[in-house]
PDB file of C-alpha atoms in Angstrom:
ATOM      1  CA  UNK A   1       0.073  -0.168   0.045  1.00  0.00           C
ATOM      2  CA  UNK A   2       1.317   3.606  -0.934  1.00  0.00           C
ATOM      3  CA  UNK A   3       0.737   6.129   1.466  1.00  0.00           C
ATOM      4  CA  UNK A   4       0.904   9.443   0.179  1.00  0.00           C
ATOM      5  CA  UNK A   5       1.246  12.965   1.587  1.00  0.00           C
ATOM      6  CA  UNK A   6      -2.206  13.099   3.724  1.00  0.00           C
ATOM      7  CA  UNK A   7      -0.909  13.615   6.964  1.00  0.00           C
ATOM      8  CA  UNK A   8      -0.207  17.192   8.541  1.00  0.00           C
ATOM      9  CA  UNK A   9       3.678  18.177   9.391  1.00  0.00           C
ATOM     10  CA  UNK A  10       4.605  17.651  13.034  1.00  0.00           C
ATOM     11  CA  UNK A  11       3.701  20.468  15.399  1.00  0.00           C
ATOM     12  CA  UNK A  12       6.099  22.930  16.350  1.00  0.00           C
ATOM     13  CA  UNK A  13       7.911  22.649  19.441  1.00  0.00           C
ATOM     14  CA  UNK A  14       8.772  25.818  22.378  1.00  0.00           C
ATOM     15  CA  UNK A  15      11.999  27.150  22.611  1.00  0.00           C
ATOM     16  CA  UNK A  16      12.983  24.820  25.884  1.00  0.00           C
ATOM     17  CA  UNK A  17      11.905  21.588  24.183  1.00  0.00           C
ATOM     18  CA  UNK A  18      13.953  22.507  20.904  1.00  0.00           C
ATOM     19  CA  UNK A  19      17.444  22.884  23.232  1.00  0.00           C
ATOM     20  CA  UNK A  20      16.297  19.638  24.981  1.00  0.00           C
ATOM     21  CA  UNK A  21      15.982  17.861  21.692  1.00  0.00           C
ATOM     22  CA  UNK A  22      19.880  18.328  20.285  1.00  0.00           C
ATOM     23  CA  UNK A  23      20.836  15.231  21.411  1.00  0.00           C
ATOM     24  CA  UNK A  24      24.765  14.379  20.955  1.00  0.00           C
ATOM     25  CA  UNK A  25      26.332  11.343  19.623  1.00  0.00           C
ATOM     26  CA  UNK A  26      27.935   8.609  21.757  1.00  0.00           C
ATOM     27  CA  UNK A  27      30.854   7.297  19.980  1.00  0.00           C
ATOM     28  CA  UNK A  28      31.210   3.427  19.710  1.00  0.00           C
ATOM     29  CA  UNK A  29      27.601   3.091  21.082  1.00  0.00           C
ATOM     30  CA  UNK A  30      25.970  -0.451  20.347  1.00  0.00           C
ATOM     31  CA  UNK A  31      22.424  -1.442  20.366  1.00  0.00           C
ATOM     32  CA  UNK A  32      21.088  -2.573  23.879  1.00  0.00           C
ATOM     33  CA  UNK A  33      19.135  -5.872  24.188  1.00  0.00           C
ATOM     34  CA  UNK A  34      16.191  -5.947  22.627  1.00  0.00           C
ATOM     35  CA  UNK A  35      12.797  -5.191  24.763  1.00  0.00           C
ATOM     36  CA  UNK A  36       9.455  -6.735  24.274  1.00  0.00           C
ATOM     37  CA  UNK A  37       6.088  -5.013  23.764  1.00  0.00           C
ATOM     38  CA  UNK A  38       4.531  -6.458  27.027  1.00  0.00           C
ATOM     39  CA  UNK A  39       1.100  -6.018  26.943  1.00  0.00           C
ATOM     40  CA  UNK A  40      -1.186  -8.633  24.821  1.00  0.00           C
ATOM     41  CA  UNK A  41      -3.139  -5.636  23.423  1.00  0.00           C
ATOM     42  CA  UNK A  42       0.116  -3.759  22.885  1.00  0.00           C
ATOM     43  CA  UNK A  43       0.000  -2.250  19.271  1.00  0.00           C
ATOM     44  CA  UNK A  44       1.968  -4.120  16.300  1.00  0.00           C
ATOM     45  CA  UNK A  45       5.067  -2.665  17.697  1.00  0.00           C
ATOM     46  CA  UNK A  46       6.512   0.034  19.925  1.00  0.00           C
ATOM     47  CA  UNK A  47       9.361   2.416  18.839  1.00  0.00           C
ATOM     48  CA  UNK A  48      11.107   1.751  21.980  1.00  0.00           C
ATOM     49  CA  UNK A  49      11.403  -1.724  21.141  1.00  0.00           C
ATOM     50  CA  UNK A  50      12.819  -1.145  17.202  1.00  0.00           C
ATOM     51  CA  UNK A  51      16.353  -0.420  16.100  1.00  0.00           C
ATOM     52  CA  UNK A  52      17.381   1.902  13.353  1.00  0.00           C
ATOM     53  CA  UNK A  53      20.680   1.925  11.305  1.00  0.00           C
ATOM     54  CA  UNK A  54      21.084   5.294   9.608  1.00  0.00           C
ATOM     55  CA  UNK A  55      23.491   5.488   6.720  1.00  0.00           C
ATOM     56  CA  UNK A  56      24.544   8.475   4.890  1.00  0.00           C
ATOM     57  CA  UNK A  57      25.994   9.451   1.758  1.00  0.00           C
ATOM     58  CA  UNK A  58      27.222  12.724   0.110  1.00  0.00           C
ATOM     59  CA  UNK A  59      27.527  16.263   1.159  1.00  0.00           C
ATOM     60  CA  UNK A  60      27.599  18.097   4.473  1.00  0.00           C
ATOM     61  CA  UNK A  61      23.834  18.964   3.330  1.00  0.00           C
ATOM     62  CA  UNK A  62      23.182  15.303   3.313  1.00  0.00           C
ATOM     63  CA  UNK A  63      24.840  14.949   6.824  1.00  0.00           C
ATOM     64  CA  UNK A  64      22.678  17.709   8.135  1.00  0.00           C
ATOM     65  CA  UNK A  65      19.524  16.126   6.830  1.00  0.00           C
ATOM     66  CA  UNK A  66      20.578  12.875   8.530  1.00  0.00           C
ATOM     67  CA  UNK A  67      21.133  14.699  11.800  1.00  0.00           C
ATOM     68  CA  UNK A  68      17.699  15.797  11.699  1.00  0.00           C
ATOM     69  CA  UNK A  69      15.974  12.305  10.665  1.00  0.00           C
ATOM     70  CA  UNK A  70      18.175  10.929  13.201  1.00  0.00           C
ATOM     71  CA  UNK A  71      16.673  13.230  16.136  1.00  0.00           C
ATOM     72  CA  UNK A  72      13.199  12.792  14.691  1.00  0.00           C
ATOM     73  CA  UNK A  73      13.321   9.238  15.337  1.00  0.00           C
ATOM     74  CA  UNK A  74      15.206   9.094  18.520  1.00  0.00           C
ATOM     75  CA  UNK A  75      12.438  11.591  19.937  1.00  0.00           C
ATOM     76  CA  UNK A  76       9.592   9.311  18.923  1.00  0.00           C
ATOM     77  CA  UNK A  77      11.633   6.131  20.927  1.00  0.00           C
ATOM     78  CA  UNK A  78      13.593   4.246  18.385  1.00  0.00           C
ATOM     79  CA  UNK A  79      16.970   3.445  19.029  1.00  0.00           C
ATOM     80  CA  UNK A  80      19.247   5.222  16.065  1.00  0.00           C
ATOM     81  CA  UNK A  81      22.839   4.285  15.274  1.00  0.00           C
ATOM     82  CA  UNK A  82      24.866   5.270  12.645  1.00  0.00           C
ATOM     83  CA  UNK A  83      28.042   2.574  13.386  1.00  0.00           C
ATOM     84  CA  UNK A  84      28.219   0.011  10.516  1.00  0.00           C
ATOM     85  CA  UNK A  85      28.776  -2.858  13.265  1.00  0.00           C
ATOM     86  CA  UNK A  86      24.792  -2.139  14.172  1.00  0.00           C
ATOM     87  CA  UNK A  87      23.535  -2.709  10.666  1.00  0.00           C
ATOM     88  CA  UNK A  88      22.827  -6.435  10.846  1.00  0.00           C
ATOM     89  CA  UNK A  89      20.934  -6.533  14.276  1.00  0.00           C
ATOM     90  CA  UNK A  90      18.859  -3.339  13.083  1.00  0.00           C
ATOM     91  CA  UNK A  91      15.130  -3.883  12.312  1.00  0.00           C
ATOM     92  CA  UNK A  92      14.958  -0.713   9.937  1.00  0.00           C
ATOM     93  CA  UNK A  93      17.600   0.706   7.560  1.00  0.00           C
ATOM     94  CA  UNK A  94      17.453   4.442   6.774  1.00  0.00           C
ATOM     95  CA  UNK A  95      19.821   5.131   3.781  1.00  0.00           C
ATOM     96  CA  UNK A  96      20.084   8.987   2.837  1.00  0.00           C
ATOM     97  CA  UNK A  97      21.294   8.935  -0.793  1.00  0.00           C
ATOM     98  CA  UNK A  98      23.676  11.178  -2.982  1.00  0.00           C
ATOM     99  CA  UNK A  99      23.410  11.598  -6.764  1.00  0.00           C
ATOM    100  CA  UNK A 100      26.154  13.647  -7.432  1.00  0.00           C
ATOM    101  CA  UNK A 101      28.407  11.305  -8.893  1.00  0.00           C
ATOM    102  CA  UNK A 102      27.614   7.589 -10.316  1.00  0.00           C
ATOM    103  CA  UNK A 103      29.688   5.514  -7.540  1.00  0.00           C
ATOM    104  CA  UNK A 104      27.927   6.675  -4.760  1.00  0.00           C
ATOM    105  CA  UNK A 105      24.547   6.338  -6.452  1.00  0.00           C
ATOM    106  CA  UNK A 106      25.426   2.741  -7.340  1.00  0.00           C
ATOM    107  CA  UNK A 107      26.488   1.985  -3.703  1.00  0.00           C
ATOM    108  CA  UNK A 108      23.255   3.377  -2.487  1.00  0.00           C
ATOM    109  CA  UNK A 109      21.361   1.022  -4.467  1.00  0.00           C
ATOM    110  CA  UNK A 110      23.489  -2.117  -3.568  1.00  0.00           C
ATOM    111  CA  UNK A 111      22.812  -1.238   0.139  1.00  0.00           C
ATOM    112  CA  UNK A 112      19.029  -0.671  -0.169  1.00  0.00           C
ATOM    113  CA  UNK A 113      18.715  -4.126  -2.288  1.00  0.00           C
ATOM    114  CA  UNK A 114      21.048  -5.780   0.188  1.00  0.00           C
ATOM    115  CA  UNK A 115      18.897  -4.516   3.154  1.00  0.00           C
ATOM    116  CA  UNK A 116      15.457  -5.586   1.459  1.00  0.00           C
ATOM    117  CA  UNK A 117      16.764  -8.914   0.477  1.00  0.00           C
ATOM    118  CA  UNK A 118      17.904  -9.475   4.026  1.00  0.00           C
ATOM    119  CA  UNK A 119      14.205  -8.937   5.304  1.00  0.00           C
ATOM    120  CA  UNK A 120      14.889  -5.595   6.701  1.00  0.00           C
ATOM    121  CA  UNK A 121      12.328  -2.456   6.969  1.00  0.00           C
ATOM    122  CA  UNK A 122      14.248  -0.133   4.228  1.00  0.00           C
ATOM    123  CA  UNK A 123      13.808   3.456   3.754  1.00  0.00           C
ATOM    124  CA  UNK A 124      15.538   5.596   1.090  1.00  0.00           C
ATOM    125  CA  UNK A 125      15.744   9.258   1.572  1.00  0.00           C
ATOM    126  CA  UNK A 126      17.966  11.904  -0.654  1.00  0.00           C
ATOM    127  CA  UNK A 127      18.848  13.228  -3.925  1.00  0.00           C
ATOM    128  CA  UNK A 128      18.724  10.060  -5.984  1.00  0.00           C
ATOM    129  CA  UNK A 129      14.910   9.211  -5.045  1.00  0.00           C
ATOM    130  CA  UNK A 130      13.893  13.147  -5.388  1.00  0.00           C
ATOM    131  CA  UNK A 131      15.392  13.627  -8.638  1.00  0.00           C
ATOM    132  CA  UNK A 132      14.551  10.301 -10.246  1.00  0.00           C
ATOM    133  CA  UNK A 133      11.037   8.656  -8.514  1.00  0.00           C
ATOM    134  CA  UNK A 134      10.974   5.857 -11.017  1.00  0.00           C
ATOM    135  CA  UNK A 135      13.633   4.158  -9.065  1.00  0.00           C
ATOM    136  CA  UNK A 136      11.110   3.703  -6.333  1.00  0.00           C
ATOM    137  CA  UNK A 137       7.354   4.264  -8.037  1.00  0.00           C
ATOM    138  CA  UNK A 138       6.943   2.852 -11.109  1.00  0.00           C
ATOM    139  CA  UNK A 139       5.347   5.443 -13.431  1.00  0.00           C
ATOM    140  CA  UNK A 140       1.452   5.086 -14.184  1.00  0.00           C
ATOM    141  CA  UNK A 141       0.792   2.446 -16.849  1.00  0.00           C
ATOM    142  CA  UNK A 142       4.107   0.676 -16.628  1.00  0.00           C
ATOM    143  CA  UNK A 143       3.789  -2.524 -14.979  1.00  0.00           C
ATOM    144  CA  UNK A 144       7.375  -3.227 -14.380  1.00  0.00           C
ATOM    145  CA  UNK A 145       8.502  -3.136 -10.811  1.00  0.00           C
ATOM    146  CA  UNK A 146      10.771  -0.478 -10.051  1.00  0.00           C
ATOM    147  CA  UNK A 147      14.725  -1.071  -9.171  1.00  0.00           C
ATOM    148  CA  UNK A 148      13.783  -0.664  -5.463  1.00  0.00           C
ATOM    149  CA  UNK A 149      10.311  -2.217  -5.342  1.00  0.00           C
ATOM    150  CA  UNK A 150       8.793  -2.432  -1.949  1.00  0.00           C
ATOM    151  CA  UNK A 151      10.992   0.355  -0.446  1.00  0.00           C
ATOM    152  CA  UNK A 152       9.707   3.118   1.258  1.00  0.00           C
ATOM    153  CA  UNK A 153      11.002   6.698   0.326  1.00  0.00           C
ATOM    154  CA  UNK A 154      11.066  10.372   1.658  1.00  0.00           C
ATOM    155  CA  UNK A 155      11.955  13.211  -0.086  1.00  0.00           C
ATOM    156  CA  UNK A 156      14.371  16.162   0.947  1.00  0.00           C
ATOM    157  CA  UNK A 157      11.457  18.290   1.679  1.00  0.00           C
ATOM    158  CA  UNK A 158       9.381  15.678   3.481  1.00  0.00           C
ATOM    159  CA  UNK A 159      12.292  14.749   6.482  1.00  0.00           C
ATOM    160  CA  UNK A 160       9.929  15.552   9.254  1.00  0.00           C
ATOM    161  CA  UNK A 161       7.716  12.682   8.046  1.00  0.00           C
ATOM    162  CA  UNK A 162      10.689   9.931   8.363  1.00  0.00           C
ATOM    163  CA  UNK A 163       8.831   8.728  11.600  1.00  0.00           C
ATOM    164  CA  UNK A 164       5.844   7.990   9.483  1.00  0.00           C
ATOM    165  CA  UNK A 165       8.008   6.009   6.775  1.00  0.00           C
ATOM    166  CA  UNK A 166       9.802   4.042   9.041  1.00  0.00           C
ATOM    167  CA  UNK A 167       6.600   2.826  11.063  1.00  0.00           C
ATOM    168  CA  UNK A 168       4.679   2.029   7.850  1.00  0.00           C
ATOM    169  CA  UNK A 169       7.893   0.110   6.529  1.00  0.00           C
ATOM    170  CA  UNK A 170       7.997  -1.747   9.937  1.00  0.00           C
ATOM    171  CA  UNK A 171       4.333  -2.778   9.607  1.00  0.00           C
ATOM    172  CA  UNK A 172       5.343  -4.246   5.843  1.00  0.00           C
ATOM    173  CA  UNK A 173       3.978  -1.358   4.004  1.00  0.00           C
ATOM    174  CA  UNK A 174       5.321   0.698   1.466  1.00  0.00           C
ATOM    175  CA  UNK A 175       5.298   4.590   1.978  1.00  0.00           C
ATOM    176  CA  UNK A 176       6.248   7.422  -0.406  1.00  0.00           C
ATOM    177  CA  UNK A 177       6.279  10.925   0.232  1.00  0.00           C
ATOM    178  CA  UNK A 178       8.269  12.707  -2.517  1.00  0.00           C
ATOM    179  CA  UNK A 179       5.947  16.057  -2.954  1.00  0.00           C
ATOM    180  CA  UNK A 180       7.222  19.620  -3.086  1.00  0.00           C
ATOM    181  CA  UNK A 181       6.797  22.051   0.096  1.00  0.00           C
ATOM    182  CA  UNK A 182       8.575  23.998   2.024  1.00  0.00           C
ATOM    183  CA  UNK A 183      11.987  23.106   3.283  1.00  0.00           C
ATOM    184  CA  UNK A 184      12.180  21.307   6.737  1.00  0.00           C
ATOM    185  CA  UNK A 185      12.037  23.760   9.859  1.00  0.00           C
ATOM    186  CA  UNK A 186      15.413  24.342  11.197  1.00  0.00           C
ATOM    187  CA  UNK A 187      13.826  23.712  15.030  1.00  0.00           C
ATOM    188  CA  UNK A 188      13.436  19.902  14.070  1.00  0.00           C
ATOM    189  CA  UNK A 189      14.911  17.543  16.686  1.00  0.00           C
ATOM    190  CA  UNK A 190      18.529  16.848  15.966  1.00  0.00           C
ATOM    191  CA  UNK A 191      21.300  14.371  16.800  1.00  0.00           C
ATOM    192  CA  UNK A 192      24.698  15.340  15.843  1.00  0.00           C
ATOM    193  CA  UNK A 193      26.603  12.611  13.881  1.00  0.00           C
ATOM    194  CA  UNK A 194      29.917  14.000  15.130  1.00  0.00           C
ATOM    195  CA  UNK A 195      29.605  15.198  18.629  1.00  0.00           C
ATOM    196  CA  UNK A 196      31.876  18.429  18.630  1.00  0.00           C
ATOM    197  CA  UNK A 197      30.528  19.547  14.745  1.00  0.00           C
ATOM    198  CA  UNK A 198      27.219  21.381  14.462  1.00  0.00           C
ATOM    199  CA  UNK A 199      26.310  21.549  10.551  1.00  0.00           C
ATOM    200  CA  UNK A 200      24.307  24.741   9.977  1.00  0.00           C
ATOM    201  CA  UNK A 201      22.158  24.826   6.784  1.00  0.00           C
ATOM    202  CA  UNK A 202      22.558  28.374   5.170  1.00  0.00           C
ATOM    203  CA  UNK A 203      21.311  27.955   1.757  1.00  0.00           C
ATOM    204  CA  UNK A 204      19.725  25.593  -0.270  1.00  0.00           C
ATOM    205  CA  UNK A 205      19.552  25.055  -4.061  1.00  0.00           C
ATOM    206  CA  UNK A 206      21.702  26.639  -6.894  1.00  0.00           C
ATOM    207  CA  UNK A 207      21.427  28.824 -10.087  1.00  0.00           C
ATOM    208  CA  UNK A 208      21.018  25.527 -12.185  1.00  0.00           C
ATOM    209  CA  UNK A 209      23.733  26.729 -14.656  1.00  0.00           C
ATOM    210  CA  UNK A 210      25.903  23.617 -14.488  1.00  0.00           C
ATOM    211  CA  UNK A 211      24.798  21.306 -17.348  1.00  0.00           C
ATOM    212  CA  UNK A 212      26.599  17.978 -16.184  1.00  0.00           C
ATOM    213  CA  UNK A 213      24.978  18.255 -12.659  1.00  0.00           C
ATOM    214  CA  UNK A 214      22.246  16.009 -11.608  1.00  0.00           C
ATOM    215  CA  UNK A 215      21.770  17.317  -8.142  1.00  0.00           C
ATOM    216  CA  UNK A 216      19.807  20.769  -9.566  1.00  0.00           C
ATOM    217  CA  UNK A 217      17.058  18.043 -10.333  1.00  0.00           C
ATOM    218  CA  UNK A 218      16.692  17.096  -6.862  1.00  0.00           C
ATOM    219  CA  UNK A 219      17.568  20.330  -4.768  1.00  0.00           C
TER     220      UNK A 219
END
């Protein structure tokens, strides 16, 4: 089932809440032992029982987007790791893609397929899926499945919905939110990938004058 842009964006937070939601990275952290849901009438899963591995390809802009996604997921209760050693133990993978160079795009596709074939819930984000949607969604009237069939996706302007995408993927659904809209707010929860480095977005987009560049089609 595809879930399109039906849900309102997350509510804004107060100033005190914003400061509290900047979460520093703990170096070398490993997933804790899995915890069960407990009650018989519990939902399909609780975020606190699920582990998410987050991998980022590309530039500082992508790294900043990943920090926001990590912060949002952690704020919802998911256990988030960017350590490659935690990938196998994760219930879901979130992969933030880069389209500037073919090798990074090929590596992104390879990792997404690997996670899908291992039975992980997979959510892809970033410039590749924003600039080339048919990689995750077949065009209308096309019976051929997309390259990343069954993989959920969010666009660069839909970062605030990463929690929805992960939850849907964990339920076995396919979620797509690739529509246009305002840029994500800078006061979203954030988890620094490098404890002592703060990435502050100053601008986005470009003049579109570089004929060889694919990024302008995404950002």
